[in-house]
PDB file of C-alpha atoms in Angstrom:
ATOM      1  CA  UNK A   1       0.000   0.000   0.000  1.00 94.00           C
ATOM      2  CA  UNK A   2       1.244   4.109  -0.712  1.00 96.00           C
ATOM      3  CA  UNK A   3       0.938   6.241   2.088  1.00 97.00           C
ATOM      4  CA  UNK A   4       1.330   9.887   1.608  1.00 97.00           C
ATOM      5  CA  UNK A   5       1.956  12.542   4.528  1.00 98.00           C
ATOM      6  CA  UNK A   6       0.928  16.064   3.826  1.00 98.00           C
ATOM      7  CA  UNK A   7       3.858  17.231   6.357  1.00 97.00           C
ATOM      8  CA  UNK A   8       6.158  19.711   6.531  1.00 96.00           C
ATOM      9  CA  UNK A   9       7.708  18.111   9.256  1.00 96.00           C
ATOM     10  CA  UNK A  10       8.094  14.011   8.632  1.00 96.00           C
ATOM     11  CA  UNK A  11      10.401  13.764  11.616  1.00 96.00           C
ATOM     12  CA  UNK A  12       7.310  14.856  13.708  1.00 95.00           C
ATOM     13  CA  UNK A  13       7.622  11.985  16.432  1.00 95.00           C
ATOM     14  CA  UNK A  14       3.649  10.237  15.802  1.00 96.00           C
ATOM     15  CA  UNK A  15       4.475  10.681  12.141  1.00 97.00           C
ATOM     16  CA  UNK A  16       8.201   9.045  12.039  1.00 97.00           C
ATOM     17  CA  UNK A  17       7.262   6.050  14.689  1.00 97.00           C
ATOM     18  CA  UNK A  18       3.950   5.653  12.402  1.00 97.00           C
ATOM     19  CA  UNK A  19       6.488   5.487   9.506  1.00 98.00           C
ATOM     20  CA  UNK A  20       8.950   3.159  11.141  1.00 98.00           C
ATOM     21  CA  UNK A  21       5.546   0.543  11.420  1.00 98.00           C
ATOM     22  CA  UNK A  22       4.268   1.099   8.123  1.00 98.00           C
ATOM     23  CA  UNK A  23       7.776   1.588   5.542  1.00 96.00           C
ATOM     24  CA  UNK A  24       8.668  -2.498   6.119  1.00 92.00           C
ATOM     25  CA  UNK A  25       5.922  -3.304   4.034  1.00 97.00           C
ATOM     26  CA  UNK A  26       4.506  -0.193   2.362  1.00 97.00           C
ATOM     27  CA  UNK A  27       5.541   2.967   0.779  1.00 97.00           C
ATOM     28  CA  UNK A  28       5.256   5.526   2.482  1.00 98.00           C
ATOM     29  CA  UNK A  29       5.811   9.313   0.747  1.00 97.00           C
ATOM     30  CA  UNK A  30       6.172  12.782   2.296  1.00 97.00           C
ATOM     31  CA  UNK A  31       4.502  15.616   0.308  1.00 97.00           C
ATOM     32  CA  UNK A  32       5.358  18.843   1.386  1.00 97.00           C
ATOM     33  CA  UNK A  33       1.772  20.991   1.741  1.00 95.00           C
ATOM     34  CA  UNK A  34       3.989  24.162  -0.129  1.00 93.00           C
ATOM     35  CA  UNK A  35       5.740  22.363  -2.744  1.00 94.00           C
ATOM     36  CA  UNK A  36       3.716  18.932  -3.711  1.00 94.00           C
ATOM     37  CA  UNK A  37       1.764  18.671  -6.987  1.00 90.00           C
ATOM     38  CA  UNK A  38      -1.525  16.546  -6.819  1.00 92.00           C
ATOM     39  CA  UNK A  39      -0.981  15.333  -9.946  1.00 92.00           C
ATOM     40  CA  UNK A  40       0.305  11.882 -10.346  1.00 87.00           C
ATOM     41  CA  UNK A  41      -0.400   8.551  -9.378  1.00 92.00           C
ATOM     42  CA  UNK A  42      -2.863   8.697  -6.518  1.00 95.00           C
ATOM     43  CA  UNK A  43      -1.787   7.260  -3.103  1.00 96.00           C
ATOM     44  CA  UNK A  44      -4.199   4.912  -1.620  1.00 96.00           C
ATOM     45  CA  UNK A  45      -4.918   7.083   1.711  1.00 97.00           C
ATOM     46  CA  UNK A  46      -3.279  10.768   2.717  1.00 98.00           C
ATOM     47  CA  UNK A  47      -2.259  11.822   6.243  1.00 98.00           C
ATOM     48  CA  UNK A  48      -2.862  15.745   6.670  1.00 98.00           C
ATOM     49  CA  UNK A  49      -0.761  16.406   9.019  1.00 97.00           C
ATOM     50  CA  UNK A  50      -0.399  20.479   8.065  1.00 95.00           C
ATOM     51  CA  UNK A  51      -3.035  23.058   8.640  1.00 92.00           C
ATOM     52  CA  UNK A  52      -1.472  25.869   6.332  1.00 93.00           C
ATOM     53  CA  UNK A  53      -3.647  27.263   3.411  1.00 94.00           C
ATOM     54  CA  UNK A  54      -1.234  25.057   0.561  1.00 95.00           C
ATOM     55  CA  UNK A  55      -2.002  22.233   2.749  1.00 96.00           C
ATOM     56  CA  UNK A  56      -5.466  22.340   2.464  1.00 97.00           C
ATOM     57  CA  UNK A  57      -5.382  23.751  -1.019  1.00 96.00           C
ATOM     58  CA  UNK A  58      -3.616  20.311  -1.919  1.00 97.00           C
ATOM     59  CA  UNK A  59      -5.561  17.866   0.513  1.00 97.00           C
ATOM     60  CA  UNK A  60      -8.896  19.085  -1.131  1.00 97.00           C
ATOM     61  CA  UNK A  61      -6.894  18.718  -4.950  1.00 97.00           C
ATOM     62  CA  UNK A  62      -6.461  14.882  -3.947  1.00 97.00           C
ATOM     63  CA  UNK A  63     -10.205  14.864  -2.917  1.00 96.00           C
ATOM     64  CA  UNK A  64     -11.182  16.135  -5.830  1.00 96.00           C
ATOM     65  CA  UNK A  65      -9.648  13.350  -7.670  1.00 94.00           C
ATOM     66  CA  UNK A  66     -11.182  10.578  -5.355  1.00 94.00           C
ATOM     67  CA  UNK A  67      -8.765  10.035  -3.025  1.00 96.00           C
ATOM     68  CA  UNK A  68      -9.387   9.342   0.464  1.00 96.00           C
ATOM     69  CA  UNK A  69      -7.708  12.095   3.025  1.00 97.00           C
ATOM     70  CA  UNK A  70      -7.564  11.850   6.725  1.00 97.00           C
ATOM     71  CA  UNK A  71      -8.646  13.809   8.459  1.00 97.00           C
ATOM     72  CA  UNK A  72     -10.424  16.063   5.270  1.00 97.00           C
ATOM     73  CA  UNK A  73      -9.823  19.398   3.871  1.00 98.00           C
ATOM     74  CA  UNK A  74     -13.695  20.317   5.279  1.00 97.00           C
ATOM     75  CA  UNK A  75     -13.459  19.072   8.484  1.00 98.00           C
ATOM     76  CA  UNK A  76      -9.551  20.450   9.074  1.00 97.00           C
ATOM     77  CA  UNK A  77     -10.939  24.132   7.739  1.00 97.00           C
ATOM     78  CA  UNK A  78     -13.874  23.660  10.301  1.00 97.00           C
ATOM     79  CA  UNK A  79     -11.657  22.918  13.153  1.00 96.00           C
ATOM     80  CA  UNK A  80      -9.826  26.108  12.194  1.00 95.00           C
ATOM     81  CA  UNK A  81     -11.888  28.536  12.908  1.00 97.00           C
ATOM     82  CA  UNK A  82     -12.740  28.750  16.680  1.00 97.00           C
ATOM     83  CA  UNK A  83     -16.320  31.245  15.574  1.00 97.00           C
ATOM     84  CA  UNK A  84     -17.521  27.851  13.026  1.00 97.00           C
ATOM     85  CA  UNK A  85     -16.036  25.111  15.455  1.00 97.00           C
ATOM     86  CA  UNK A  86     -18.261  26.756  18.601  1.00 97.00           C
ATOM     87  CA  UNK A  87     -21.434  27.513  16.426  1.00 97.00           C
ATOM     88  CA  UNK A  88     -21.257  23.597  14.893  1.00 98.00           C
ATOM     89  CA  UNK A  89     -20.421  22.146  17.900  1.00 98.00           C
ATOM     90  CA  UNK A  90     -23.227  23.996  19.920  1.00 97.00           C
ATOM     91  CA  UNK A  91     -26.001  23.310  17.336  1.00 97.00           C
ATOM     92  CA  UNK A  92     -24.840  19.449  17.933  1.00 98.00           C
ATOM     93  CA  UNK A  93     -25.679  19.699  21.397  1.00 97.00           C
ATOM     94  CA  UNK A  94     -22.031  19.502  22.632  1.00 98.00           C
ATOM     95  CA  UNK A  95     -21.037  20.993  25.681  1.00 97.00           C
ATOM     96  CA  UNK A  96     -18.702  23.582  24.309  1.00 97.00           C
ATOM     97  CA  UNK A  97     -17.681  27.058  25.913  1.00 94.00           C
ATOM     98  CA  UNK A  98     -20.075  29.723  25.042  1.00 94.00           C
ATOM     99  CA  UNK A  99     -18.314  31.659  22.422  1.00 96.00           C
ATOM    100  CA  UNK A 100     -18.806  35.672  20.716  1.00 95.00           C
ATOM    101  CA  UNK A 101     -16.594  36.853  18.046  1.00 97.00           C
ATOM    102  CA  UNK A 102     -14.851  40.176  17.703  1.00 96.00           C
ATOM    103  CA  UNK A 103     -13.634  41.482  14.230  1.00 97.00           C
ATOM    104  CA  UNK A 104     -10.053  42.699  15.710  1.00 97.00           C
ATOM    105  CA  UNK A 105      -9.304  42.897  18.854  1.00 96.00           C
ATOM    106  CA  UNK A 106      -8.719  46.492  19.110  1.00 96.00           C
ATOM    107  CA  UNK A 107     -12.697  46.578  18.794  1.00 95.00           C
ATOM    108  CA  UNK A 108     -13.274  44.349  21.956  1.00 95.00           C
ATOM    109  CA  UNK A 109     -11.073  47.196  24.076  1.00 95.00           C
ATOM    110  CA  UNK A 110     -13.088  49.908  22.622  1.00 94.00           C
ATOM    111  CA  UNK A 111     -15.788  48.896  24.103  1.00 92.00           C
ATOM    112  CA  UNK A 112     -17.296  48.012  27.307  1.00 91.00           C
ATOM    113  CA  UNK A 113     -14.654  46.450  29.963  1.00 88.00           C
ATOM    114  CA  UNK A 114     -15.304  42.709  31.253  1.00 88.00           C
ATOM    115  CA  UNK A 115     -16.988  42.791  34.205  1.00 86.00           C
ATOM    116  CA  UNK A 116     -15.515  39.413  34.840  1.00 90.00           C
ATOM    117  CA  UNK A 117     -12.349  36.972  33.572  1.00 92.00           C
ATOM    118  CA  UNK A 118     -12.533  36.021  30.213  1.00 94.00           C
ATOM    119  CA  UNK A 119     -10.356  34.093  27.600  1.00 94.00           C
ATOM    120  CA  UNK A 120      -9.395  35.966  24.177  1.00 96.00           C
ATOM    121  CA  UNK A 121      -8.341  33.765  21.460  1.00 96.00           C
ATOM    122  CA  UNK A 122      -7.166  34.053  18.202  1.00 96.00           C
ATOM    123  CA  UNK A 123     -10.304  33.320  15.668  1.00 96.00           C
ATOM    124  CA  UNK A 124      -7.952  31.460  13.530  1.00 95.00           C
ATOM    125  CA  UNK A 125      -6.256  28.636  15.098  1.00 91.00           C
ATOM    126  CA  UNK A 126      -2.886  28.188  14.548  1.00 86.00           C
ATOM    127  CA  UNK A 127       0.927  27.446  15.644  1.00 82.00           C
ATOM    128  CA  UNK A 128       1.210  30.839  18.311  1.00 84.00           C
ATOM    129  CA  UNK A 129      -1.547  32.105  18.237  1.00 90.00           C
ATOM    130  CA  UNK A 130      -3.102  34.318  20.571  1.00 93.00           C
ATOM    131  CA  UNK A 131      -4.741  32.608  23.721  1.00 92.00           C
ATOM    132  CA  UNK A 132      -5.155  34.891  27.099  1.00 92.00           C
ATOM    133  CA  UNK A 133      -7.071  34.935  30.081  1.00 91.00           C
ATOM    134  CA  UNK A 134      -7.905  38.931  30.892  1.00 93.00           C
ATOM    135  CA  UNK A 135      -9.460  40.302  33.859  1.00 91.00           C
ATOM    136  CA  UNK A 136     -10.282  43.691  33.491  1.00 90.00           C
ATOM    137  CA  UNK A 137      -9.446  46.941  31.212  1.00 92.00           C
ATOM    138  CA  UNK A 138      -6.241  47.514  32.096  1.00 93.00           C
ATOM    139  CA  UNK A 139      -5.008  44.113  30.661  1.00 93.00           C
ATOM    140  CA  UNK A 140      -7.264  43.975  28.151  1.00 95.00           C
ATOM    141  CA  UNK A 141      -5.649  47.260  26.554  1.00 95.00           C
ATOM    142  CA  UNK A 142      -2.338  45.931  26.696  1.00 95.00           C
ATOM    143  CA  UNK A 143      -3.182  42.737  24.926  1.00 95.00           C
ATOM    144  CA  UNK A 144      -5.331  45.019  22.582  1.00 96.00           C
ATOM    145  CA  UNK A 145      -2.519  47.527  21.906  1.00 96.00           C
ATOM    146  CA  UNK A 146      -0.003  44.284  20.972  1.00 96.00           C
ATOM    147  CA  UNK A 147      -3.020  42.512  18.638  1.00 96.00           C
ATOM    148  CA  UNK A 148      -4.848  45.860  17.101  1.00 96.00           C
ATOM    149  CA  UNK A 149      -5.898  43.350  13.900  1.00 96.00           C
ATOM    150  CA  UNK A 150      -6.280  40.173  15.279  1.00 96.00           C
ATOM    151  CA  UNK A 151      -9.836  38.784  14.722  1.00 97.00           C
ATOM    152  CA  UNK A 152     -10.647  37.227  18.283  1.00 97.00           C
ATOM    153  CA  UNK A 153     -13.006  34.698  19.781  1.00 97.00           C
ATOM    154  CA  UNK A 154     -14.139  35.696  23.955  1.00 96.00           C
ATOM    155  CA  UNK A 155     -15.126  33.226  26.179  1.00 94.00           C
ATOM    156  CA  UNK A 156     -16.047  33.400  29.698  1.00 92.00           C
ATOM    157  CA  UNK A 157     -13.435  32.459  32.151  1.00 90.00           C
ATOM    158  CA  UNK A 158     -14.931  29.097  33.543  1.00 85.00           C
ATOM    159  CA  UNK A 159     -13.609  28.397  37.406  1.00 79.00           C
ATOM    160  CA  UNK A 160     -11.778  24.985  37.227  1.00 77.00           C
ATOM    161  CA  UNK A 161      -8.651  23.490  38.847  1.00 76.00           C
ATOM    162  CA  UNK A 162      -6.442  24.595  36.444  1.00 74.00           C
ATOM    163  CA  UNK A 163      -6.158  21.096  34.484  1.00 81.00           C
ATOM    164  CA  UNK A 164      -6.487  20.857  31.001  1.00 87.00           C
ATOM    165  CA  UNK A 165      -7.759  17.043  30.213  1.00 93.00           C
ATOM    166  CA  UNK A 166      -5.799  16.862  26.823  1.00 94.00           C
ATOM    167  CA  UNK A 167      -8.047  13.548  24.474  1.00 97.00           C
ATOM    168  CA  UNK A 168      -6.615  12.847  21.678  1.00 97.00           C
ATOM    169  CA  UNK A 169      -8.327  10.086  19.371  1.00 98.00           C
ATOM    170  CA  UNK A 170      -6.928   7.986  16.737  1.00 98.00           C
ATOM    171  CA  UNK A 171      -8.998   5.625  14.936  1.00 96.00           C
ATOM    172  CA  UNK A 172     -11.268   3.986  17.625  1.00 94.00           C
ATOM    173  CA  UNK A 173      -8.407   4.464  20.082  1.00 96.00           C
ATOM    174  CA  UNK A 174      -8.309   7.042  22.996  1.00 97.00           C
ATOM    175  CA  UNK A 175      -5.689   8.735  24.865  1.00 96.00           C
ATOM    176  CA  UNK A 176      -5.836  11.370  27.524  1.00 96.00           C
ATOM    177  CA  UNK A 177      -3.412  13.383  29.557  1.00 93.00           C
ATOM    178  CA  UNK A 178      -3.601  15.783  32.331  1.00 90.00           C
ATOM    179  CA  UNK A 179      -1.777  19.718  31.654  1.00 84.00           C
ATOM    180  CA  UNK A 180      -1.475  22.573  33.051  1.00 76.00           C
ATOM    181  CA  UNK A 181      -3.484  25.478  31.550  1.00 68.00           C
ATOM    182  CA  UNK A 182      -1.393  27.745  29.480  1.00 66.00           C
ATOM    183  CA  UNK A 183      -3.805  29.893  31.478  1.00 65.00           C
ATOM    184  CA  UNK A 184      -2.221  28.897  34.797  1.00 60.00           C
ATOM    185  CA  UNK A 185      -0.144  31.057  36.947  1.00 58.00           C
ATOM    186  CA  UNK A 186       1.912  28.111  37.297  1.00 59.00           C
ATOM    187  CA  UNK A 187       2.681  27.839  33.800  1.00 59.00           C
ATOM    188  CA  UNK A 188       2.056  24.488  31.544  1.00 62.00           C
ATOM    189  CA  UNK A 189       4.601  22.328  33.448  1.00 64.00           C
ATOM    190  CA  UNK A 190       4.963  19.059  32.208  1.00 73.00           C
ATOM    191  CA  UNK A 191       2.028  16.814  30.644  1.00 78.00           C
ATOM    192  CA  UNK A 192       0.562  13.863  32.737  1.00 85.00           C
ATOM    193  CA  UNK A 193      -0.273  11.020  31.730  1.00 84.00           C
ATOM    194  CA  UNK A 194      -3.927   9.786  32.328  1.00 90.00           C
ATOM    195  CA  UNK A 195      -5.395   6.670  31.635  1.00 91.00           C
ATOM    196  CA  UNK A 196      -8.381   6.632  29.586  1.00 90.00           C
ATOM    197  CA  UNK A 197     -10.776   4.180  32.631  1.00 91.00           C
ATOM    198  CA  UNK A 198      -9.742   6.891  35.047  1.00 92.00           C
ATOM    199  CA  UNK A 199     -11.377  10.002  32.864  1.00 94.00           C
ATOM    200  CA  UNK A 200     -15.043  11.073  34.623  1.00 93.00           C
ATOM    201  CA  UNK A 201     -18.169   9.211  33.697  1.00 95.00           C
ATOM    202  CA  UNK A 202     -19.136   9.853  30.019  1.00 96.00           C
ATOM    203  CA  UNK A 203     -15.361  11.973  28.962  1.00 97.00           C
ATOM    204  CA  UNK A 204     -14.900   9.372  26.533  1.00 97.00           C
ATOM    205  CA  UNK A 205     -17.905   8.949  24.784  1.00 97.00           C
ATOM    206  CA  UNK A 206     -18.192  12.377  24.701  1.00 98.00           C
ATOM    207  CA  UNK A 207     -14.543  12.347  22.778  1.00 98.00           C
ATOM    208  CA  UNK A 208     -15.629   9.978  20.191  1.00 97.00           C
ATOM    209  CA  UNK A 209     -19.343  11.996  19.968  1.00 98.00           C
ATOM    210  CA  UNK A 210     -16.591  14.766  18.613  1.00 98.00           C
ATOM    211  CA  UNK A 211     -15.102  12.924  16.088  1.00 98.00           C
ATOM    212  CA  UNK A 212     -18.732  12.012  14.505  1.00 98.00           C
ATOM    213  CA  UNK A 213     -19.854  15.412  14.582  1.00 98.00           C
ATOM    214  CA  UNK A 214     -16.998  16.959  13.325  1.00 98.00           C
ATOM    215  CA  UNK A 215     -16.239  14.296  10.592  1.00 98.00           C
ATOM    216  CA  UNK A 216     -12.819  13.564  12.073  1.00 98.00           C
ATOM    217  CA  UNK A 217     -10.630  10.661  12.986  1.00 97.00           C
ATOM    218  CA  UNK A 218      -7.091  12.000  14.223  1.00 98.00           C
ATOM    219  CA  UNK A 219      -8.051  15.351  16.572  1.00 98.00           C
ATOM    220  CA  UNK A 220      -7.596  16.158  19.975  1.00 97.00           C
ATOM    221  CA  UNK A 221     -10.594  17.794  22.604  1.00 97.00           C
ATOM    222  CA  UNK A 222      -8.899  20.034  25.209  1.00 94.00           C
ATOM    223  CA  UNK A 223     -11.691  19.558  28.262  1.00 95.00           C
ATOM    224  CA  UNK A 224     -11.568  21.546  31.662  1.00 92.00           C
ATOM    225  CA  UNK A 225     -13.810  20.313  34.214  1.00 92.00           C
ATOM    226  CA  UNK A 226     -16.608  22.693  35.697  1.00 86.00           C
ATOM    227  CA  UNK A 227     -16.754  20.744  38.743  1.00 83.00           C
ATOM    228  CA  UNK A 228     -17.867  17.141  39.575  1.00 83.00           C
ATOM    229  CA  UNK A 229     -16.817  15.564  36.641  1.00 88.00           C
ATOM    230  CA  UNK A 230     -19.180  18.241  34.661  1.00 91.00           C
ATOM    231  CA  UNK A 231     -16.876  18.685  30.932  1.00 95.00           C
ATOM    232  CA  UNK A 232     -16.800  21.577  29.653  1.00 95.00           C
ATOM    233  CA  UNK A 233     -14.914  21.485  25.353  1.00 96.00           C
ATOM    234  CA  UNK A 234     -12.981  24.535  25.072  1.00 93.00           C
ATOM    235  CA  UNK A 235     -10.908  23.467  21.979  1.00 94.00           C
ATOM    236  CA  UNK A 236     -10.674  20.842  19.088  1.00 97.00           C
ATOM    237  CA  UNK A 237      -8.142  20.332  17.227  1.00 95.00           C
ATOM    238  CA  UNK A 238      -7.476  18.404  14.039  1.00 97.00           C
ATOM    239  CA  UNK A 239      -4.541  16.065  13.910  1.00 97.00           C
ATOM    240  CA  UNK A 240      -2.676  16.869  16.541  1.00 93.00           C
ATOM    241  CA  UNK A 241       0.692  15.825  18.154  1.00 88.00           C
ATOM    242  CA  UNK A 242      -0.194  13.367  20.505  1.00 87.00           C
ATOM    243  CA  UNK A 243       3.317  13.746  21.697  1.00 80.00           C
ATOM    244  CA  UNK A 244       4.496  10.683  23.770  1.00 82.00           C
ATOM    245  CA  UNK A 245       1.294   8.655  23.983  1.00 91.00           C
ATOM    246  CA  UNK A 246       2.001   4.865  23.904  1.00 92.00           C
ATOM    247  CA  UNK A 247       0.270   3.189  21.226  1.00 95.00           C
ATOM    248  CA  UNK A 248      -0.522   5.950  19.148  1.00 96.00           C
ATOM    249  CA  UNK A 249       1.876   5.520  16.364  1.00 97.00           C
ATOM    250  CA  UNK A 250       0.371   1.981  15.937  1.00 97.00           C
ATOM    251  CA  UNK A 251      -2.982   3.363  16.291  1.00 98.00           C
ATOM    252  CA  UNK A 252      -2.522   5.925  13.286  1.00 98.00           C
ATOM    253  CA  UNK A 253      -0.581   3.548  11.162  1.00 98.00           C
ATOM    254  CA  UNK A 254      -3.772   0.856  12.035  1.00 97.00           C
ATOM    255  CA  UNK A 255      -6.243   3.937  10.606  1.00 97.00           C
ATOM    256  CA  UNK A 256      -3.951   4.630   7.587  1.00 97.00           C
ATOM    257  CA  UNK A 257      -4.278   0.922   6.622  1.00 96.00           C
ATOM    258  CA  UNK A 258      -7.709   0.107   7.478  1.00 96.00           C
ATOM    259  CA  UNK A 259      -8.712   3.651   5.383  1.00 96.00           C
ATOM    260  CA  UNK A 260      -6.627   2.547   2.496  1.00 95.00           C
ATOM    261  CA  UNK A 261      -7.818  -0.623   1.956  1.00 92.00           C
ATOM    262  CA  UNK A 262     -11.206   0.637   1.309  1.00 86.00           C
ATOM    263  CA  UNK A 263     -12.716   1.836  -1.666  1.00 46.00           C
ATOM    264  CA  UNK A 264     -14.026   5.645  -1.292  1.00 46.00           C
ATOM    265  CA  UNK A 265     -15.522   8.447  -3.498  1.00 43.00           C
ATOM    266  CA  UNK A 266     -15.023  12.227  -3.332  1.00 44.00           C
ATOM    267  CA  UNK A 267     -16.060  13.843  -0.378  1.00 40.00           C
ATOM    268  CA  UNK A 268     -18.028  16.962  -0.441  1.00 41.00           C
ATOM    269  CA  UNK A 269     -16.783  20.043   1.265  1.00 43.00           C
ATOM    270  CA  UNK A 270     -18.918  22.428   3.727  1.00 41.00           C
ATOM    271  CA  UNK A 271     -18.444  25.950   4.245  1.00 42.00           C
ATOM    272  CA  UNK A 272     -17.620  27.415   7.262  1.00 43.00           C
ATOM    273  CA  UNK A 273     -20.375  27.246   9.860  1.00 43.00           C
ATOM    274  CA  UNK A 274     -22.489  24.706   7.881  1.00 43.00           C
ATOM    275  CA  UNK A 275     -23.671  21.622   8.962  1.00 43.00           C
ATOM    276  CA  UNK A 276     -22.481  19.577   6.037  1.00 45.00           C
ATOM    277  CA  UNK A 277     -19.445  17.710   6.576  1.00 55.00           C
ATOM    278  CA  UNK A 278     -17.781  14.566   4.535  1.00 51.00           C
ATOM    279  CA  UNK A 279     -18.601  11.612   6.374  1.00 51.00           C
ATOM    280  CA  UNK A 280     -15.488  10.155   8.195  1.00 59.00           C
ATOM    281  CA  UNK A 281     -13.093   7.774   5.790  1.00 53.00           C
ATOM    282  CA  UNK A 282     -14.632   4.651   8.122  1.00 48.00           C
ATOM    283  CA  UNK A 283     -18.077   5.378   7.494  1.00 50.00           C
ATOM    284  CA  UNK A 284     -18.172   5.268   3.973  1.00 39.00           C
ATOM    285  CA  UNK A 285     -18.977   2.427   1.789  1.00 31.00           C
TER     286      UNK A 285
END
């Protein structure tokens, strides 16, 4: 079987050990999301592993010409941008942060101050962006003077223990980890592992619930917990590192496999905020 990674990074550490499993008896071929052509002979599944706009560009180029893509161009785009992400995963009835959207940021200052913590994020999701807990006008100025332009997302500061639960989901396997907010005075610190039997009741069929309503089958669902076990989704994210997680490399060179082997059509693409997504590369016939 042909395996191609849409990677600018192939020494990524899920993406080499998944390589290491697969390259003994399969061909496995790095396609740079800047440089590649989609031309060619078709690969029998693609790994999107980059999030830039020639990545998707390419990923939905390959779709176009019936080849299967993991996770897709749609549901990668989706997971992009926090304002679509929070209005799709809402209407699905998934406990997700409450979640307004400012055209720069410099427009959230000029108005009214918080009258209580919130988090400002970057609308676009990407490597540094912009993710800050402010707690009143003085702070928020700062921030604003730094990021004039920057198209935000504003939650409301939810009261928690300051624990991220990091899932991460790979195929129809589940891994979880405990971190420090990037929020947290104390800084991120180092992450914990966190076996998937001792999440709360329902974490982890909430994680998979995710994956069907987002149309994905690598991500990650950053979870802080409200209090008694109560989950609260602040974040998904598409393809993700997964960094150190035993039995994830097998897990995503099990997926590339299984999704190779079987025969697929084009996917159709939604638009941002929409309800239509591809169905996942495991659900099709």
């Amino acid at each position: 079987m042909r395996i191609g990674l849409v990677t600018a990074d192939p020494g990524h550490p899920l993406l080499a050990d998944a390589t290491a499993l697969l390259t003994p008896a399969h061909q496995v071929d790095v396609l740079h999301p800047e440089t590649a052509d989609a031309a060619g002979p078709l690969a029998d599944v693609y790994l999107l592993k980059a999030r830039t706009p020639g990545a998707l560009r390419l990923a939905r180029a390959l779709e176009r010409r019936g080849a299967p893509v993991v996770n897709s161009a749609a549901a990668t785009a989706l997971c992009q941008d926090r304002t679509a992400m929070a209005e799709h995963a809402r209407r699905a009835g998934l406990p997700f942060a409450a979640t307004r959207t400012l055209a720069t940021l410099a427009e959230l200052a000029a108005g009214p101050p918080p009258s209580a913590p919130v988090v400002i994020k970057s609308r676009h999701s990407r490597r540094h962006d912009l993710v800050a807990r402010v707690d009143g006008a003085a702070p928020l100025a700062r921030l604003a003077a730094a990021h004039p332009r920057e198209p935000v997302v504003v939650q409301d500061f939810a009261p928690n223990n300051g624990w991220d639960h990091k899932l991460w989901v790979v195929g129809d396997r589940l891994f979880a980890a405990l971190r420090r907010s990037e929020l947290s005075p104390e800084g991120r610190g180092p992450t914990v592992p966190l076996a998937a039997d001792a999440l709360p009741p329902g974490w982890a069929a909430l994680a998979h619930r995710v994956g069907e309503v987002f149309a994905l089958d690598v991500y990650g669902v950053d979870i802080i917990d409200r209090g008694d076990g109560t989950a609260l989704i602040v974040d998904i994210n598409a393809f993700p590192g997964a960094r150190g997680q035993a039995g994830a490399p097998e897990a995503l060179a099990a997926l590339a496999l299984s999704t190779g082997a079987t025969a697929r059509r084009p996917v159709a693409e939604s638009t941002p905020g929409s309800t239509l997504l591809p169905a996942r590369p495991g659900d099709r016939s």
